[in-house]
Amino acid sequence: MKNNIKVQRAIHNLTQADLAEKIGVSRQTINAMEKNKYVPSTVLSLKIARLFKKPLEDIFFLEDED
């Protein structure tokens, strides 16, 4: 699964630490998600989508091999 969290953070002028604080995770978790090394839970994904006011599918998307 891929995501565009980094792009959304830039649009909303948030650092990794800012985003992490807003959704209740560590900055390292945000970093791992942005590098596609960690797939967030459904709840965490929904929190991110809500924060950015975007549909889930605009932030997270499956690749063909997923």
CSV table of N, CA, C and O in Angstrom, one decimal:
chain,number,residue,atom,x,y,z
A,1,MET,N,0.8,-1.2,0.0
A,1,MET,CA,0.0,0.0,0.0
A,1,MET,C,0.9,1.2,0.0
A,1,MET,O,1.9,1.3,0.7
A,2,LYS,N,0.5,2.2,-0.8
A,2,LYS,CA,1.2,3.5,-0.9
A,2,LYS,C,0.4,4.5,-0.3
A,2,LYS,O,-0.8,4.4,0.0
A,3,ASN,N,1.0,5.7,0.0
A,3,ASN,CA,0.3,6.8,0.5
A,3,ASN,C,0.9,8.1,0.1
A,3,ASN,O,2.0,8.1,-0.4
A,4,ASN,N,0.2,9.2,0.3
A,4,ASN,CA,0.7,10.5,0.0
A,4,ASN,C,0.7,11.4,1.2
A,4,ASN,O,0.4,12.6,1.1
A,5,ILE,N,1.0,10.8,2.4
A,5,ILE,CA,1.0,11.6,3.6
A,5,ILE,C,1.9,12.7,3.5
A,5,ILE,O,1.6,13.8,4.0
A,6,LYS,N,3.1,12.5,3.0
A,6,LYS,CA,4.1,13.6,2.9
A,6,LYS,C,3.6,14.8,2.1
A,6,LYS,O,3.8,15.9,2.5
A,7,VAL,N,2.9,14.5,1.0
A,7,VAL,CA,2.3,15.6,0.2
A,7,VAL,C,1.3,16.3,1.0
A,7,VAL,O,1.2,17.6,1.0
A,8,GLN,N,0.4,15.6,1.7
A,8,GLN,CA,-0.7,16.2,2.5
A,8,GLN,C,-0.1,17.0,3.6
A,8,GLN,O,-0.6,18.1,3.9
A,9,ARG,N,1.0,16.5,4.2
A,9,ARG,CA,1.6,17.3,5.3
A,9,ARG,C,2.1,18.6,4.8
A,9,ARG,O,2.0,19.7,5.4
A,10,ALA,N,2.7,18.6,3.6
A,10,ALA,CA,3.3,19.8,3.0
A,10,ALA,C,2.2,20.8,2.7
A,10,ALA,O,2.3,22.0,2.9
A,11,ILE,N,1.1,20.3,2.1
A,11,ILE,CA,-0.1,21.2,1.8
A,11,ILE,C,-0.6,21.9,3.1
A,11,ILE,O,-1.0,23.0,3.0
A,12,HIS,N,-0.6,21.1,4.2
A,12,HIS,CA,-1.2,21.6,5.4
A,12,HIS,C,-0.1,22.2,6.3
A,12,HIS,O,-0.4,22.6,7.5
A,13,ASN,N,1.1,22.3,5.8
A,13,ASN,CA,2.2,22.9,6.5
A,13,ASN,C,2.5,22.3,7.9
A,13,ASN,O,2.6,23.0,8.9
A,14,LEU,N,2.5,21.0,7.9
A,14,LEU,CA,2.7,20.2,9.1
A,14,LEU,C,4.1,19.5,9.1
A,14,LEU,O,4.4,18.9,8.0
A,15,THR,N,4.8,19.4,10.2
A,15,THR,CA,6.0,18.6,10.3
A,15,THR,C,5.5,17.2,10.6
A,15,THR,O,4.3,17.0,11.0
A,16,GLN,N,6.4,16.2,10.5
A,16,GLN,CA,6.1,14.9,11.0
A,16,GLN,C,5.7,14.9,12.5
A,16,GLN,O,4.7,14.2,12.8
A,17,ALA,N,6.4,15.7,13.3
A,17,ALA,CA,6.1,15.8,14.7
A,17,ALA,C,4.7,16.4,14.9
A,17,ALA,O,3.9,15.9,15.8
A,18,ASP,N,4.3,17.4,14.1
A,18,ASP,CA,3.0,18.0,14.2
A,18,ASP,C,1.9,17.0,14.0
A,18,ASP,O,0.9,16.9,14.7
A,19,LEU,N,2.1,16.3,12.9
A,19,LEU,CA,1.1,15.3,12.5
A,19,LEU,C,1.0,14.2,13.5
A,19,LEU,O,-0.1,13.8,13.9
A,20,ALA,N,2.1,13.7,14.0
A,20,ALA,CA,2.2,12.7,15.0
A,20,ALA,C,1.4,13.1,16.3
A,20,ALA,O,0.6,12.3,16.8
A,21,GLU,N,1.6,14.3,16.7
A,21,GLU,CA,0.9,14.8,17.9
A,21,GLU,C,-0.6,14.9,17.7
A,21,GLU,O,-1.3,14.5,18.6
A,22,LYS,N,-1.0,15.3,16.5
A,22,LYS,CA,-2.4,15.5,16.3
A,22,LYS,C,-3.2,14.2,16.2
A,22,LYS,O,-4.3,14.1,16.5
A,23,ILE,N,-2.5,13.1,15.8
A,23,ILE,CA,-3.2,11.8,15.7
A,23,ILE,C,-2.8,10.8,16.8
A,23,ILE,O,-3.2,9.7,16.8
A,24,GLY,N,-1.8,11.2,17.6
A,24,GLY,CA,-1.5,10.4,18.8
A,24,GLY,C,-0.5,9.3,18.6
A,24,GLY,O,-0.7,8.2,19.1
A,25,VAL,N,0.4,9.5,17.7
A,25,VAL,CA,1.5,8.5,17.4
A,25,VAL,C,2.9,9.2,17.5
A,25,VAL,O,2.9,10.4,17.7
A,26,SER,N,3.9,8.4,17.4
A,26,SER,CA,5.3,9.0,17.4
A,26,SER,C,5.6,9.6,16.0
A,26,SER,O,5.1,9.1,15.0
A,27,ARG,N,6.6,10.4,16.0
A,27,ARG,CA,7.1,11.0,14.8
A,27,ARG,C,7.7,9.8,13.9
A,27,ARG,O,7.6,9.8,12.7
A,28,GLN,N,8.3,8.9,14.6
A,28,GLN,CA,8.9,7.7,13.9
A,28,GLN,C,7.9,6.9,13.2
A,28,GLN,O,8.1,6.4,12.1
A,29,THR,N,6.6,6.8,13.7
A,29,THR,CA,5.6,6.1,13.0
A,29,THR,C,5.2,6.9,11.8
A,29,THR,O,5.0,6.2,10.7
A,30,ILE,N,5.1,8.2,11.8
A,30,ILE,CA,4.8,9.0,10.6
A,30,ILE,C,5.9,8.7,9.6
A,30,ILE,O,5.6,8.5,8.4
A,31,ASN,N,7.2,8.8,10.0
A,31,ASN,CA,8.3,8.6,9.1
A,31,ASN,C,8.2,7.2,8.4
A,31,ASN,O,8.4,7.1,7.2
A,32,ALA,N,7.9,6.2,9.2
A,32,ALA,CA,7.8,4.8,8.7
A,32,ALA,C,6.6,4.7,7.7
A,32,ALA,O,6.8,4.0,6.6
A,33,MET,N,5.5,5.4,8.0
A,33,MET,CA,4.4,5.3,7.0
A,33,MET,C,4.8,6.0,5.7
A,33,MET,O,4.5,5.5,4.6
A,34,GLU,N,5.4,7.2,5.8
A,34,GLU,CA,5.8,7.9,4.6
A,34,GLU,C,6.8,7.1,3.7
A,34,GLU,O,6.8,7.3,2.5
A,35,LYS,N,7.6,6.3,4.4
A,35,LYS,CA,8.6,5.5,3.6
A,35,LYS,C,8.0,4.1,3.2
A,35,LYS,O,8.7,3.3,2.7
A,36,ASN,N,6.7,3.9,3.5
A,36,ASN,CA,6.0,2.7,3.1
A,36,ASN,C,6.6,1.5,3.9
A,36,ASN,O,6.6,0.4,3.3
A,37,LYS,N,7.1,1.7,5.1
A,37,LYS,CA,7.7,0.6,5.9
A,37,LYS,C,6.7,0.2,6.9
A,37,LYS,O,6.9,-0.8,7.6
A,38,TYR,N,5.6,0.9,7.1
A,38,TYR,CA,4.6,0.6,8.1
A,38,TYR,C,3.2,0.9,7.5
A,38,TYR,O,3.0,1.9,6.9
A,39,VAL,N,2.3,-0.1,7.6
A,39,VAL,CA,1.0,0.0,7.1
A,39,VAL,C,0.1,0.3,8.3
A,39,VAL,O,0.0,-0.5,9.2
A,40,PRO,N,-0.5,1.5,8.4
A,40,PRO,CA,-1.3,1.9,9.5
A,40,PRO,C,-2.6,1.1,9.7
A,40,PRO,O,-3.1,0.6,8.7
A,41,SER,N,-3.1,1.1,10.9
A,41,SER,CA,-4.3,0.4,11.2
A,41,SER,C,-5.5,1.2,10.5
A,41,SER,O,-5.3,2.3,10.1
A,42,THR,N,-6.6,0.6,10.4
A,42,THR,CA,-7.8,1.2,9.9
A,42,THR,C,-8.1,2.5,10.7
A,42,THR,O,-8.3,3.6,10.1
A,43,VAL,N,-8.1,2.4,12.0
A,43,VAL,CA,-8.4,3.6,12.8
A,43,VAL,C,-7.4,4.7,12.6
A,43,VAL,O,-7.8,5.9,12.4
A,44,LEU,N,-6.1,4.4,12.5
A,44,LEU,CA,-5.1,5.4,12.3
A,44,LEU,C,-5.2,6.0,10.9
A,44,LEU,O,-5.1,7.2,10.7
A,45,SER,N,-5.5,5.2,9.9
A,45,SER,CA,-5.8,5.7,8.5
A,45,SER,C,-6.9,6.7,8.5
A,45,SER,O,-6.9,7.7,7.9
A,46,LEU,N,-8.0,6.3,9.2
A,46,LEU,CA,-9.2,7.2,9.2
A,46,LEU,C,-8.9,8.5,10.0
A,46,LEU,O,-9.4,9.5,9.5
A,47,LYS,N,-8.1,8.4,11.0
A,47,LYS,CA,-7.7,9.7,11.7
A,47,LYS,C,-7.0,10.6,10.8
A,47,LYS,O,-7.2,11.8,10.8
A,48,ILE,N,-6.0,10.1,10.0
A,48,ILE,CA,-5.3,10.9,9.1
A,48,ILE,C,-6.2,11.5,8.0
A,48,ILE,O,-6.1,12.7,7.7
A,49,ALA,N,-7.0,10.7,7.4
A,49,ALA,CA,-8.0,11.1,6.4
A,49,ALA,C,-8.9,12.3,7.0
A,49,ALA,O,-9.1,13.3,6.3
A,50,ARG,N,-9.3,12.1,8.2
A,50,ARG,CA,-10.2,13.1,8.8
A,50,ARG,C,-9.4,14.4,9.0
A,50,ARG,O,-9.9,15.5,8.8
A,51,LEU,N,-8.2,14.3,9.5
A,51,LEU,CA,-7.4,15.4,9.8
A,51,LEU,C,-7.2,16.3,8.5
A,51,LEU,O,-7.3,17.5,8.5
A,52,PHE,N,-6.9,15.6,7.4
A,52,PHE,CA,-6.6,16.2,6.1
A,52,PHE,C,-7.9,16.6,5.4
A,52,PHE,O,-7.9,17.2,4.3
A,53,LYS,N,-9.1,16.1,5.9
A,53,LYS,CA,-10.4,16.4,5.3
A,53,LYS,C,-10.4,15.8,3.8
A,53,LYS,O,-10.8,16.5,2.9
A,54,LYS,N,-9.9,14.6,3.7
A,54,LYS,CA,-9.9,13.9,2.4
A,54,LYS,C,-10.5,12.6,2.6
A,54,LYS,O,-10.4,11.9,3.6
A,55,PRO,N,-11.0,12.0,1.5
A,55,PRO,CA,-11.5,10.6,1.5
A,55,PRO,C,-10.2,9.7,1.7
A,55,PRO,O,-9.1,10.0,1.2
A,56,LEU,N,-10.4,8.6,2.4
A,56,LEU,CA,-9.3,7.7,2.6
A,56,LEU,C,-8.6,7.3,1.3
A,56,LEU,O,-7.4,7.3,1.3
A,57,GLU,N,-9.3,7.1,0.3
A,57,GLU,CA,-8.7,6.7,-1.0
A,57,GLU,C,-7.8,7.8,-1.6
A,57,GLU,O,-7.1,7.5,-2.5
A,58,ASP,N,-8.0,9.0,-1.2
A,58,ASP,CA,-7.1,10.1,-1.7
A,58,ASP,C,-5.8,10.1,-1.0
A,58,ASP,O,-4.8,10.7,-1.5
A,59,ILE,N,-5.7,9.4,0.1
A,59,ILE,CA,-4.4,9.4,0.9
A,59,ILE,C,-3.7,8.0,0.8
A,59,ILE,O,-2.5,8.0,0.6
A,60,PHE,N,-4.5,7.0,0.8
A,60,PHE,CA,-3.9,5.6,0.8
A,60,PHE,C,-4.5,4.9,-0.4
A,60,PHE,O,-5.6,5.0,-0.8
A,61,PHE,N,-3.6,4.2,-1.1
A,61,PHE,CA,-4.0,3.4,-2.3
A,61,PHE,C,-3.2,2.1,-2.5
A,61,PHE,O,-2.0,2.1,-2.1
A,62,LEU,N,-3.9,1.1,-3.0
A,62,LEU,CA,-3.3,-0.2,-3.2
A,62,LEU,C,-2.5,-0.2,-4.5
A,62,LEU,O,-2.9,0.4,-5.5
A,63,GLU,N,-1.5,-1.0,-4.5
A,63,GLU,CA,-0.7,-1.2,-5.7
A,63,GLU,C,-1.2,-2.5,-6.3
A,63,GLU,O,-1.9,-3.3,-5.6
A,64,ASP,N,-0.9,-2.8,-7.5
A,64,ASP,CA,-1.4,-4.0,-8.2
A,64,ASP,C,-1.0,-5.2,-7.4
A,64,ASP,O,-1.8,-6.2,-7.4
A,65,GLU,N,0.2,-5.3,-6.8
A,65,GLU,CA,0.6,-6.5,-6.2
A,65,GLU,C,0.1,-6.7,-4.8
A,65,GLU,O,0.3,-7.7,-4.1
A,66,ASP,N,-0.7,-5.7,-4.2
A,66,ASP,CA,-1.2,-5.7,-2.9
A,66,ASP,C,-2.4,-6.6,-2.9
A,66,ASP,O,-3.2,-6.8,-3.8
